[in-house]
Coordinates of C-alpha atoms in Angstrom, one line a residue:
X1 CA 105.7 129.7 123.5
X2 CA 106.1 125.9 123.2
X3 CA 108.6 124.0 125.4
X4 CA 109.0 120.3 126.0
X5 CA 108.6 118.8 129.4
X6 CA 111.9 117.1 130.2
X7 CA 111.8 117.6 133.9
X8 CA 110.2 114.2 134.7
X9 CA 113.2 112.4 133.2
X10 CA 115.5 113.8 135.8
X11 CA 115.7 111.5 138.8
X12 CA 115.7 113.3 142.2
X13 CA 118.0 112.2 145.0
X14 CA 115.1 112.7 147.4
X15 CA 111.4 113.2 146.6
X16 CA 108.0 113.1 148.2
X17 CA 107.5 109.6 147.0
X18 CA 110.5 108.4 149.1
X19 CA 108.6 109.2 152.2
X20 CA 106.1 106.4 151.4
X21 CA 106.5 103.2 153.4
X22 CA 108.4 100.6 151.4
X23 CA 105.4 98.3 151.0
X24 CA 103.3 101.2 149.7
X25 CA 106.0 102.4 147.3
X26 CA 106.4 98.9 145.9
X27 CA 102.6 98.7 145.4
X28 CA 102.7 102.0 143.6
X29 CA 105.5 100.9 141.3
X30 CA 103.5 97.8 140.3
X31 CA 100.2 99.6 139.7
X32 CA 98.6 101.1 136.6
X33 CA 100.3 104.3 137.4
X34 CA 103.7 102.8 136.6
X35 CA 102.4 101.4 133.4
X36 CA 100.8 104.7 132.5
X37 CA 104.0 106.6 133.1
X38 CA 106.3 104.2 131.3
X39 CA 104.0 103.2 128.4
X40 CA 101.9 106.2 127.7
X41 CA 103.2 109.4 129.4
X42 CA 106.8 108.9 128.3
X43 CA 105.7 108.1 124.7
X44 CA 103.7 111.3 124.1
X45 CA 105.3 113.2 121.3
X46 CA 104.9 116.8 122.6
X47 CA 106.4 118.4 119.5
X48 CA 103.3 117.4 117.5
X49 CA 101.4 119.9 119.5
X50 CA 103.8 122.8 118.9
X51 CA 101.5 124.1 116.2
X52 CA 99.0 125.1 118.8
X53 CA 101.4 127.7 120.4
X54 CA 102.9 131.0 119.3
X55 CA 106.4 131.0 118.0
X56 CA 107.1 134.3 119.7
X57 CA 109.0 134.5 122.9
X58 CA 106.5 134.5 125.7
X59 CA 105.4 132.6 128.8
X60 CA 106.1 128.8 128.4
X61 CA 103.2 126.5 128.0
X62 CA 102.0 124.1 130.7
X63 CA 103.5 120.8 129.7
X64 CA 101.5 119.1 126.9
X65 CA 102.2 115.6 128.1
X66 CA 100.6 116.5 131.4
X67 CA 97.5 118.0 129.7
X68 CA 97.2 114.9 127.4
X69 CA 97.8 112.6 130.3
X70 CA 95.1 114.3 132.4
X71 CA 92.5 114.0 129.6
X72 CA 93.4 110.3 129.2
X73 CA 92.8 109.8 133.0
X74 CA 89.5 111.7 132.8
X75 CA 88.3 109.5 129.8
X76 CA 89.7 106.2 131.3
X77 CA 88.1 106.7 134.7
X78 CA 85.0 108.7 133.7
X79 CA 85.9 111.6 136.0
X80 CA 84.3 115.0 135.8
X81 CA 86.7 117.9 135.4
X82 CA 86.4 118.8 139.1
X83 CA 87.2 115.2 140.0
X84 CA 90.0 115.2 137.6
X85 CA 91.5 118.4 139.0
X86 CA 91.1 117.2 142.6
X87 CA 92.9 113.9 141.8
X88 CA 95.6 115.8 140.1
X89 CA 96.3 118.0 143.1
X90 CA 95.9 115.5 145.9
X91 CA 96.2 111.9 144.6
X92 CA 99.8 110.5 144.8
X93 CA 99.1 107.8 142.3
X94 CA 97.8 110.2 139.7
X95 CA 100.8 112.5 140.1
X96 CA 103.2 109.6 140.0
X97 CA 101.5 108.5 136.7
X98 CA 102.2 112.0 135.3
X99 CA 105.9 112.0 136.4
X100 CA 105.4 114.4 139.3
X101 CA 106.9 113.3 142.6
X102 CA 106.3 116.4 144.7
X103 CA 102.9 117.7 145.8
X104 CA 104.0 121.4 145.5
X105 CA 105.0 121.0 141.8
X106 CA 103.0 121.3 138.6
X107 CA 100.0 123.3 139.8
X108 CA 98.0 125.3 137.3
X109 CA 94.5 126.6 136.8
X110 CA 91.8 124.2 135.4
X111 CA 91.1 126.8 132.7
X112 CA 94.4 125.9 131.1
X113 CA 93.0 122.4 130.3
X114 CA 89.9 124.0 128.8
X115 CA 91.9 126.2 126.6
X116 CA 94.1 123.3 125.4
X117 CA 91.0 121.3 124.5
X118 CA 89.6 124.2 122.6
X119 CA 92.8 124.7 120.7
X120 CA 92.9 121.0 119.7
X121 CA 89.2 121.2 118.5
X122 CA 90.0 124.4 116.6
X123 CA 93.0 122.9 114.9
X124 CA 91.0 119.9 113.8
X125 CA 88.3 122.2 112.3
X126 CA 90.9 124.1 110.4
X127 CA 93.2 121.3 109.3
X128 CA 91.1 118.1 109.6
X129 CA 93.6 116.4 111.9
X130 CA 92.9 115.4 115.5
X131 CA 96.3 115.8 117.2
X132 CA 95.4 113.7 120.2
X133 CA 94.1 110.8 118.0
X134 CA 97.3 111.0 115.9
X135 CA 99.5 111.0 119.1
X136 CA 97.6 108.0 120.5
X137 CA 98.2 106.0 117.4
X138 CA 101.9 106.7 117.6
X139 CA 101.9 105.6 121.2
X140 CA 100.0 102.4 120.3
X141 CA 102.5 101.6 117.5
X142 CA 105.4 102.0 119.9
X143 CA 103.6 99.6 122.4
X144 CA 103.0 97.0 119.7
X145 CA 106.7 97.1 118.8
X146 CA 107.8 97.1 122.5
X147 CA 105.8 94.0 123.5
X148 CA 106.2 92.3 120.1
X149 CA 102.5 92.0 119.6
X150 CA 101.5 90.2 116.5
X151 CA 99.0 92.2 114.4
X152 CA 98.3 89.9 111.5
X153 CA 95.0 88.7 112.9
X154 CA 92.6 91.4 114.3
X155 CA 89.0 91.8 115.1
X156 CA 86.6 94.7 114.7
X157 CA 83.3 95.9 116.1
X158 CA 81.3 99.1 116.4
X159 CA 79.2 100.7 119.1
X160 CA 76.9 103.7 119.3
X161 CA 77.8 106.7 121.4
X162 CA 75.4 109.4 122.1
X163 CA 76.2 113.1 122.1
X164 CA 75.4 115.3 125.0
X165 CA 72.4 117.0 123.3
X166 CA 68.8 117.3 124.2
X167 CA 66.2 115.0 122.6
X168 CA 64.0 117.5 120.6
X169 CA 60.7 117.1 118.9
X170 CA 60.4 118.4 115.3
X171 CA 58.5 121.5 116.6
X172 CA 61.1 122.2 119.4
X173 CA 64.0 121.9 116.9
X174 CA 62.5 124.4 114.5
X175 CA 61.8 126.9 117.3
X176 CA 65.3 126.5 118.7
X177 CA 66.9 127.1 115.3
X178 CA 64.8 130.3 114.9
X179 CA 65.7 131.5 118.5
X180 CA 69.4 130.9 117.8
X181 CA 69.4 132.9 114.6
X182 CA 67.3 135.7 116.3
X183 CA 70.1 136.2 118.9
X184 CA 72.7 136.9 116.2
X185 CA 70.7 139.8 114.8
X186 CA 71.5 143.4 115.7
X187 CA 69.0 145.6 117.6
X188 CA 67.9 147.5 114.5
X189 CA 67.3 144.2 112.6
X190 CA 65.3 142.8 115.5
X191 CA 63.1 145.9 115.6
X192 CA 62.6 146.0 111.9
X193 CA 61.5 142.3 111.7
X194 CA 59.8 142.0 115.0
X195 CA 56.6 140.8 113.5
X196 CA 58.4 137.9 111.9
X197 CA 60.1 136.7 115.1
X198 CA 57.9 137.8 118.0
X199 CA 55.8 134.7 118.1
X200 CA 58.8 132.4 118.4
X201 CA 61.1 134.3 120.8
X202 CA 58.7 135.1 123.7
X203 CA 60.0 132.1 125.6
X204 CA 62.4 129.3 125.1
X205 CA 61.7 126.4 122.7
X206 CA 60.6 123.9 125.3
X207 CA 58.0 126.2 126.9
X208 CA 56.8 127.2 123.4
X209 CA 56.0 123.5 122.8
X210 CA 54.3 123.2 126.2
X211 CA 51.8 125.9 125.1
X212 CA 50.8 124.3 121.9
X213 CA 47.9 121.8 121.8
X214 CA 48.4 118.6 120.0
X215 CA 45.7 119.5 117.4
X216 CA 47.5 122.7 116.6
X217 CA 51.0 121.2 115.9
X218 CA 50.6 120.5 112.2
X219 CA 49.1 124.0 111.5
X220 CA 52.0 125.6 113.4
X221 CA 54.6 123.5 111.5
X222 CA 53.2 124.7 108.2
X223 CA 53.3 128.3 109.4
X224 CA 56.8 128.0 110.6
X225 CA 57.8 126.6 107.2
X226 CA 56.4 129.7 105.5
X227 CA 58.2 132.0 108.0
X228 CA 61.4 130.0 107.4
X229 CA 61.3 130.8 103.7
X230 CA 60.8 134.5 104.5
X231 CA 63.8 134.5 106.9
X232 CA 66.0 132.7 104.5
X233 CA 65.2 135.2 101.7
X234 CA 65.4 138.3 103.9
X235 CA 68.8 137.6 105.6
X236 CA 70.7 135.8 102.8
X237 CA 72.8 138.8 102.0
X238 CA 73.5 140.1 105.5
X239 CA 74.0 136.8 107.4
X240 CA 74.5 134.2 104.7
X241 CA 77.8 133.0 106.1
X242 CA 76.8 132.8 109.7
X243 CA 76.4 129.2 111.1
X244 CA 73.0 130.1 112.6
X245 CA 71.8 131.1 109.1
X246 CA 73.2 127.8 107.8
X247 CA 71.1 126.0 110.3
X248 CA 68.0 127.8 109.0
X249 CA 68.7 126.8 105.4
X250 CA 69.6 123.2 106.4
X251 CA 66.6 122.6 108.6
X252 CA 64.2 124.1 106.0
X253 CA 65.6 121.8 103.3
X254 CA 65.5 118.8 105.6
X255 CA 62.0 119.3 107.0
X256 CA 60.1 120.8 104.1
X257 CA 59.6 120.4 100.4
X258 CA 58.3 122.9 97.8
X259 CA 55.6 121.6 95.4
X260 CA 54.2 124.1 92.9
X261 CA 55.4 127.0 95.0
X262 CA 53.6 125.6 98.0
X263 CA 55.6 124.7 101.1
X264 CA 54.8 121.2 102.4
X265 CA 56.0 119.4 105.5
X266 CA 57.9 116.2 104.8
X267 CA 56.6 113.0 106.3
X268 CA 59.0 111.1 108.7
X269 CA 59.5 108.4 106.0
X270 CA 61.0 111.1 103.7
X271 CA 63.6 112.2 106.1
X272 CA 66.9 110.4 106.8
X273 CA 68.9 109.9 110.0
X274 CA 71.3 112.6 108.8
X275 CA 68.9 115.5 109.6
X276 CA 70.0 118.0 112.2
X277 CA 69.4 116.7 115.7
X278 CA 70.5 119.8 117.6
X279 CA 72.1 123.1 116.7
X280 CA 74.5 122.3 119.5
X281 CA 76.0 119.4 117.5
X282 CA 75.6 119.7 113.8
X283 CA 77.5 116.4 113.0
X284 CA 75.3 114.1 115.2
X285 CA 72.9 111.9 113.4
X286 CA 70.0 109.6 114.3
X287 CA 70.0 105.9 114.0
X288 CA 67.5 103.2 115.0
X289 CA 68.7 99.7 115.4
X290 CA 66.2 97.1 116.5
X291 CA 64.1 98.6 119.3
X292 CA 66.8 101.1 120.3
X293 CA 67.5 104.6 118.9
X294 CA 70.5 106.9 119.4
X295 CA 71.5 110.5 118.5
X296 CA 75.2 110.9 118.0
X297 CA 78.1 108.9 116.7
X298 CA 79.5 105.4 116.2
X299 CA 82.9 104.2 117.4
X300 CA 84.6 101.6 115.3
X301 CA 87.2 99.6 117.3
X302 CA 89.9 97.2 116.3
X303 CA 92.2 95.0 118.4
X304 CA 94.7 92.2 117.9
X305 CA 93.5 88.7 118.6
X306 CA 96.4 86.4 117.6
X307 CA 96.3 83.4 120.0
X308 CA 100.1 83.5 120.3
X309 CA 100.0 87.0 121.9
X310 CA 100.2 87.1 125.6
X311 CA 99.0 90.7 125.4
X312 CA 96.3 92.0 123.1
X313 CA 96.0 95.7 122.3
X314 CA 93.4 98.0 120.8
X315 CA 95.0 99.2 117.5
X316 CA 92.5 101.6 116.1
X317 CA 89.5 103.8 117.1
X318 CA 87.4 105.7 114.6
X319 CA 84.4 107.9 115.3
X320 CA 81.9 108.9 112.7
X321 CA 78.2 110.0 112.6
X322 CA 76.2 107.0 113.6
X323 CA 74.3 106.9 110.3
X324 CA 77.6 105.6 108.8
X325 CA 77.4 102.0 107.6
X326 CA 79.7 99.4 109.2
X327 CA 81.3 98.4 106.0
X328 CA 82.2 102.0 105.2
X329 CA 83.8 102.2 108.6
X330 CA 85.9 99.2 107.8
X331 CA 86.9 100.6 104.4
X332 CA 87.9 103.9 105.9
X333 CA 90.0 102.2 108.6
X334 CA 91.7 99.6 106.5
X335 CA 94.3 101.6 104.6
X336 CA 95.7 103.2 107.9
X337 CA 95.5 99.8 109.7
X338 CA 97.5 98.1 107.0
X339 CA 100.0 100.9 106.9
X340 CA 100.5 100.7 110.7
X341 CA 100.3 96.9 111.3
X342 CA 100.8 93.6 109.5
X343 CA 97.1 93.0 109.1
X344 CA 96.3 89.9 107.0
X345 CA 93.0 88.6 108.5
X346 CA 90.1 90.5 110.0
X347 CA 87.3 89.0 112.1
X348 CA 83.9 90.9 112.2
X349 CA 80.2 90.3 112.5
X350 CA 77.9 90.1 109.4
X351 CA 77.3 93.9 109.5
X352 CA 80.6 94.6 107.8
X353 CA 79.8 92.5 104.7
X354 CA 79.2 94.5 101.5
X355 CA 80.6 95.6 98.2
X356 CA 82.3 98.7 99.7
X357 CA 84.2 96.6 102.3
X358 CA 85.0 93.8 99.8
X359 CA 86.6 96.3 97.4
X360 CA 88.8 97.8 100.2
X361 CA 89.7 94.3 101.5
X362 CA 90.7 93.2 98.0
X363 CA 92.9 96.2 97.5
X364 CA 94.8 95.5 100.7
X365 CA 94.8 91.7 100.2
X366 CA 93.1 91.2 103.7
X367 CA 90.9 88.2 104.2
X368 CA 87.6 88.9 106.0
X369 CA 86.0 86.3 108.3
X370 CA 82.6 86.9 109.8
X371 CA 80.7 85.3 112.6
X372 CA 77.4 85.6 110.7
X373 CA 76.1 86.3 107.2
X374 CA 73.8 89.2 106.2
X375 CA 70.3 88.5 104.8
X376 CA 67.7 85.8 105.2
X377 CA 68.8 82.1 105.5
X378 CA 68.8 80.3 102.3
X379 CA 65.9 77.8 101.8
X380 CA 67.0 74.2 102.2
X381 CA 65.1 73.4 99.0
X382 CA 67.4 75.4 96.9
X383 CA 71.1 74.9 96.1
X384 CA 73.1 78.0 97.1
X385 CA 75.5 79.7 94.6
X386 CA 78.3 78.9 97.1
X387 CA 78.1 75.2 95.9
X388 CA 79.1 76.3 92.4
X389 CA 82.8 76.8 91.5
X390 CA 83.8 80.0 89.6
X391 CA 86.7 79.7 87.3
X392 CA 88.9 82.7 86.5
X393 CA 91.8 83.3 84.1
X394 CA 95.3 84.7 84.9
X395 CA 93.9 88.3 85.1
X396 CA 91.0 87.2 87.4
X397 CA 88.3 87.5 84.7
X398 CA 85.4 85.2 85.3
X399 CA 85.5 82.6 82.5
X400 CA 83.6 79.5 83.6
X401 CA 81.2 77.9 86.1
X402 CA 81.1 74.4 87.5
X403 CA 77.9 73.1 89.0
X404 CA 77.7 70.9 92.1
X405 CA 77.4 67.8 89.9
X406 CA 80.6 68.7 87.9
X407 CA 79.1 70.0 84.7
X408 CA 81.1 72.9 83.3
X409 CA 79.7 75.9 81.4
X410 CA 81.2 78.9 79.7
X411 CA 80.4 82.2 81.4
X412 CA 79.3 85.2 79.3
X413 CA 79.4 88.8 80.6
X414 CA 76.1 90.7 80.8
X415 CA 75.2 94.0 79.4
X416 CA 76.0 95.6 82.7
X417 CA 79.5 95.5 84.3
X418 CA 79.6 92.9 87.0
X419 CA 76.8 90.7 85.7
X420 CA 77.2 87.3 84.2
X421 CA 75.3 84.3 82.8
X422 CA 76.2 80.6 82.2
X423 CA 74.4 78.1 80.2
X424 CA 74.4 74.3 81.0
X425 CA 73.4 71.5 78.6
X426 CA 69.7 70.8 79.2
X427 CA 69.9 67.1 78.5
X428 CA 72.4 66.7 81.3
X429 CA 70.6 69.0 83.6
X430 CA 67.3 67.2 83.2
X431 CA 68.9 63.9 84.3
X432 CA 70.5 65.5 87.3
X433 CA 69.3 64.3 90.7
X434 CA 69.6 68.0 92.0
X435 CA 67.4 69.4 89.1
X436 CA 64.5 70.3 91.4
X437 CA 66.7 72.3 93.7
X438 CA 69.0 73.9 91.1
X439 CA 68.7 77.7 90.6
X440 CA 69.4 77.3 86.9
X441 CA 66.3 77.6 84.7
X442 CA 65.7 76.3 81.2
X443 CA 65.2 78.8 78.4
X444 CA 62.0 78.5 76.3
X445 CA 63.6 78.7 72.9
X446 CA 66.9 76.9 73.4
X447 CA 67.8 73.6 75.2
X448 CA 69.9 75.4 77.8
X449 CA 69.6 75.8 81.6
X450 CA 70.8 79.3 82.4
X451 CA 72.0 80.7 85.7
X452 CA 72.6 84.5 86.1
X453 CA 74.8 85.9 88.8
X454 CA 76.8 89.0 89.7
X455 CA 80.1 89.9 91.4
X456 CA 78.2 90.4 94.6
X457 CA 76.9 86.8 94.3
X458 CA 80.5 85.5 93.9
X459 CA 81.6 87.5 96.9
X460 CA 78.8 86.3 99.1
X461 CA 79.3 82.7 98.0
X462 CA 82.9 82.9 98.9
X463 CA 82.0 84.4 102.3
X464 CA 79.5 81.6 102.9
X465 CA 82.1 79.0 102.2
X466 CA 84.6 80.6 104.5
X467 CA 81.9 80.9 107.2
X468 CA 80.9 77.2 106.8
X469 CA 84.6 76.1 107.0
X470 CA 85.4 78.1 110.1
X471 CA 82.5 76.7 112.1
X472 CA 82.3 78.2 115.6
X473 CA 86.0 79.2 115.7
X474 CA 85.4 82.6 114.1
X475 CA 82.4 83.4 116.3
X476 CA 84.3 82.5 119.5
X477 CA 87.3 84.5 118.5
X478 CA 85.2 87.5 117.6
X479 CA 83.2 87.4 120.8
X480 CA 85.9 89.0 123.0
X481 CA 85.7 92.2 121.0
X482 CA 82.3 92.8 122.7
X483 CA 84.1 93.0 126.1
X484 CA 86.7 95.3 124.6
X485 CA 84.0 97.7 123.3
X486 CA 82.3 97.5 126.7
X487 CA 85.6 98.4 128.5
X488 CA 86.1 101.5 126.2
X489 CA 82.6 102.9 126.8
X490 CA 82.1 101.7 130.4
X491 CA 83.4 105.0 132.0
X492 CA 80.7 106.8 130.2
X493 CA 77.8 104.5 131.2
X494 CA 78.1 101.5 129.0
X495 CA 75.5 100.5 126.3
X496 CA 74.1 103.5 124.4
X497 CA 76.1 105.8 126.7
X498 CA 76.0 109.6 126.5
X499 CA 79.3 111.2 126.6
X500 CA 79.6 114.5 128.6
X501 CA 80.7 116.4 125.5
X502 CA 79.3 117.1 122.0
X503 CA 80.8 117.5 118.6
X504 CA 82.8 115.0 116.6
X505 CA 86.3 116.3 117.7
X506 CA 85.6 116.0 121.4
X507 CA 83.7 112.7 121.1
X508 CA 86.6 111.3 119.1
X509 CA 89.2 112.6 121.7
X510 CA 87.4 111.1 124.7
X511 CA 86.8 107.7 123.0
X512 CA 90.4 107.5 121.7
X513 CA 91.8 108.3 125.1
X514 CA 89.5 105.8 126.9
X515 CA 90.8 103.1 124.5
X516 CA 94.4 104.2 125.3
X517 CA 93.6 103.8 129.0
X518 CA 92.3 100.3 128.3
X519 CA 95.6 99.4 126.7
X520 CA 97.5 100.8 129.8
X521 CA 95.5 98.7 132.1
X522 CA 96.1 95.6 130.0
X523 CA 99.8 96.4 130.0
X524 CA 99.8 96.8 133.7
X525 CA 98.2 93.4 134.2
X526 CA 100.7 91.9 131.8
X527 CA 103.6 93.3 133.6
X528 CA 102.7 93.1 137.3
X529 CA 100.1 90.4 137.9
X530 CA 102.1 87.6 139.6
X531 CA 99.7 84.7 138.8
X532 CA 100.5 84.8 135.1
X533 CA 103.9 83.6 134.0
X534 CA 105.4 86.0 131.4
X535 CA 108.7 86.7 129.9
X536 CA 110.6 89.7 131.5
X537 CA 110.3 93.0 129.7
X538 CA 112.8 95.7 130.2
X539 CA 111.4 99.0 131.3
X540 CA 111.5 102.1 129.1
X541 CA 114.5 104.3 129.8
X542 CA 113.1 107.9 130.4

């Protein structure tokens, strides 16, 4: 049965905290614990979690705000569950942050926290909503209003986060999937199909691979493919809906192809990063960036960066499979960001440029500024399209083009939507001092110099002009997001970190709560550091 935790709002005449020396109590009340209690714990909307509990009259739940607060501390400080539990029981600062002023109060078994996490994950699987991520956004929105943080100018960056899964070879992955499926079969099914599985389940997948010589691997992989096909056909009716059977079907489709009824092993170049990395985390993907590779997810992080703000806050954290392109991350985040904040201008690196992000930005009337431009640098011997001026009518249809020397030309749409051409007078072009560098080319049968371009060329040209006009200012302003990203993933090990959990729901929860803890620490510095002159802010009334 769900009940709210209102006890922490009732001030005690005497409490265990009163026994602290005055100097220690003052230090406690000007630490991160005070900011955590006032600006996070008191803002947790417990009613949003009522859906996790029975409506029948029964034993009351352990307070939700304490459970969410504990998970926030775990993520923010990188504690193990045992460290978290010990700090909850014995650390005065942690208990103060959670609104508990007596050491004998609020004790519960650690299993309660495990069950709560499991319920949150199950709810997300069923309804597609991460309750903790939603609650954290609501808290951030209240913090933004409380401290009057301007949100018109923000910056964004992404970072890879690895799932807590083993790094498997192709052979080990296939054997592991077979072994997992074999374990779901009944005793009679195992006996009936013993010849099909016996070779693969004598030992675990790792030791199976140890026993195979390198020269035998390709032959074994081919045989496994044939056995996979038999397993899929044999158990389709009896186990077709089981996740382990789904792994069989998925892995067979990702690793093999059928040509003229013959099963062939795919080459690495035929496989994408979205292939199954481990049956322990079906949503994790593989991505290689430069000389580094990762298996897991990508976190996309946004924060305010208006120079008038004395306090900058992280506004959004989204976690997706790491094969997701940056511009799709931006497009997916933008609607919610614009709904929650007054976003007008966004600063990113060049990875966020593209047609997908451009369409989303145009729909929300948000200007994008980047610290770099995608693609190879333009040759100095060629005039870039950004030096041409595109003319539009009142409905934004492209109607004309003006070259760097001022010659105007009418634009004609191409046969394909989004493609255009413009023809300039050949006599004028041939006398132009920029003729050798101009991208316009003369037609063989008509005295016209033609340049062909697309909507993408127009968008990139605009971005290049913005980039050139901003100089180093955009790059300097964007640079600080790197340290923000670092502060979010630092508790888990920093660059290419591996979180102690697996699965998108748990990865999302830990990353979002780590970002919430970063905001709390920033607020604590804003409120309590004496070396920075700031306006007084009234505390939240519990």
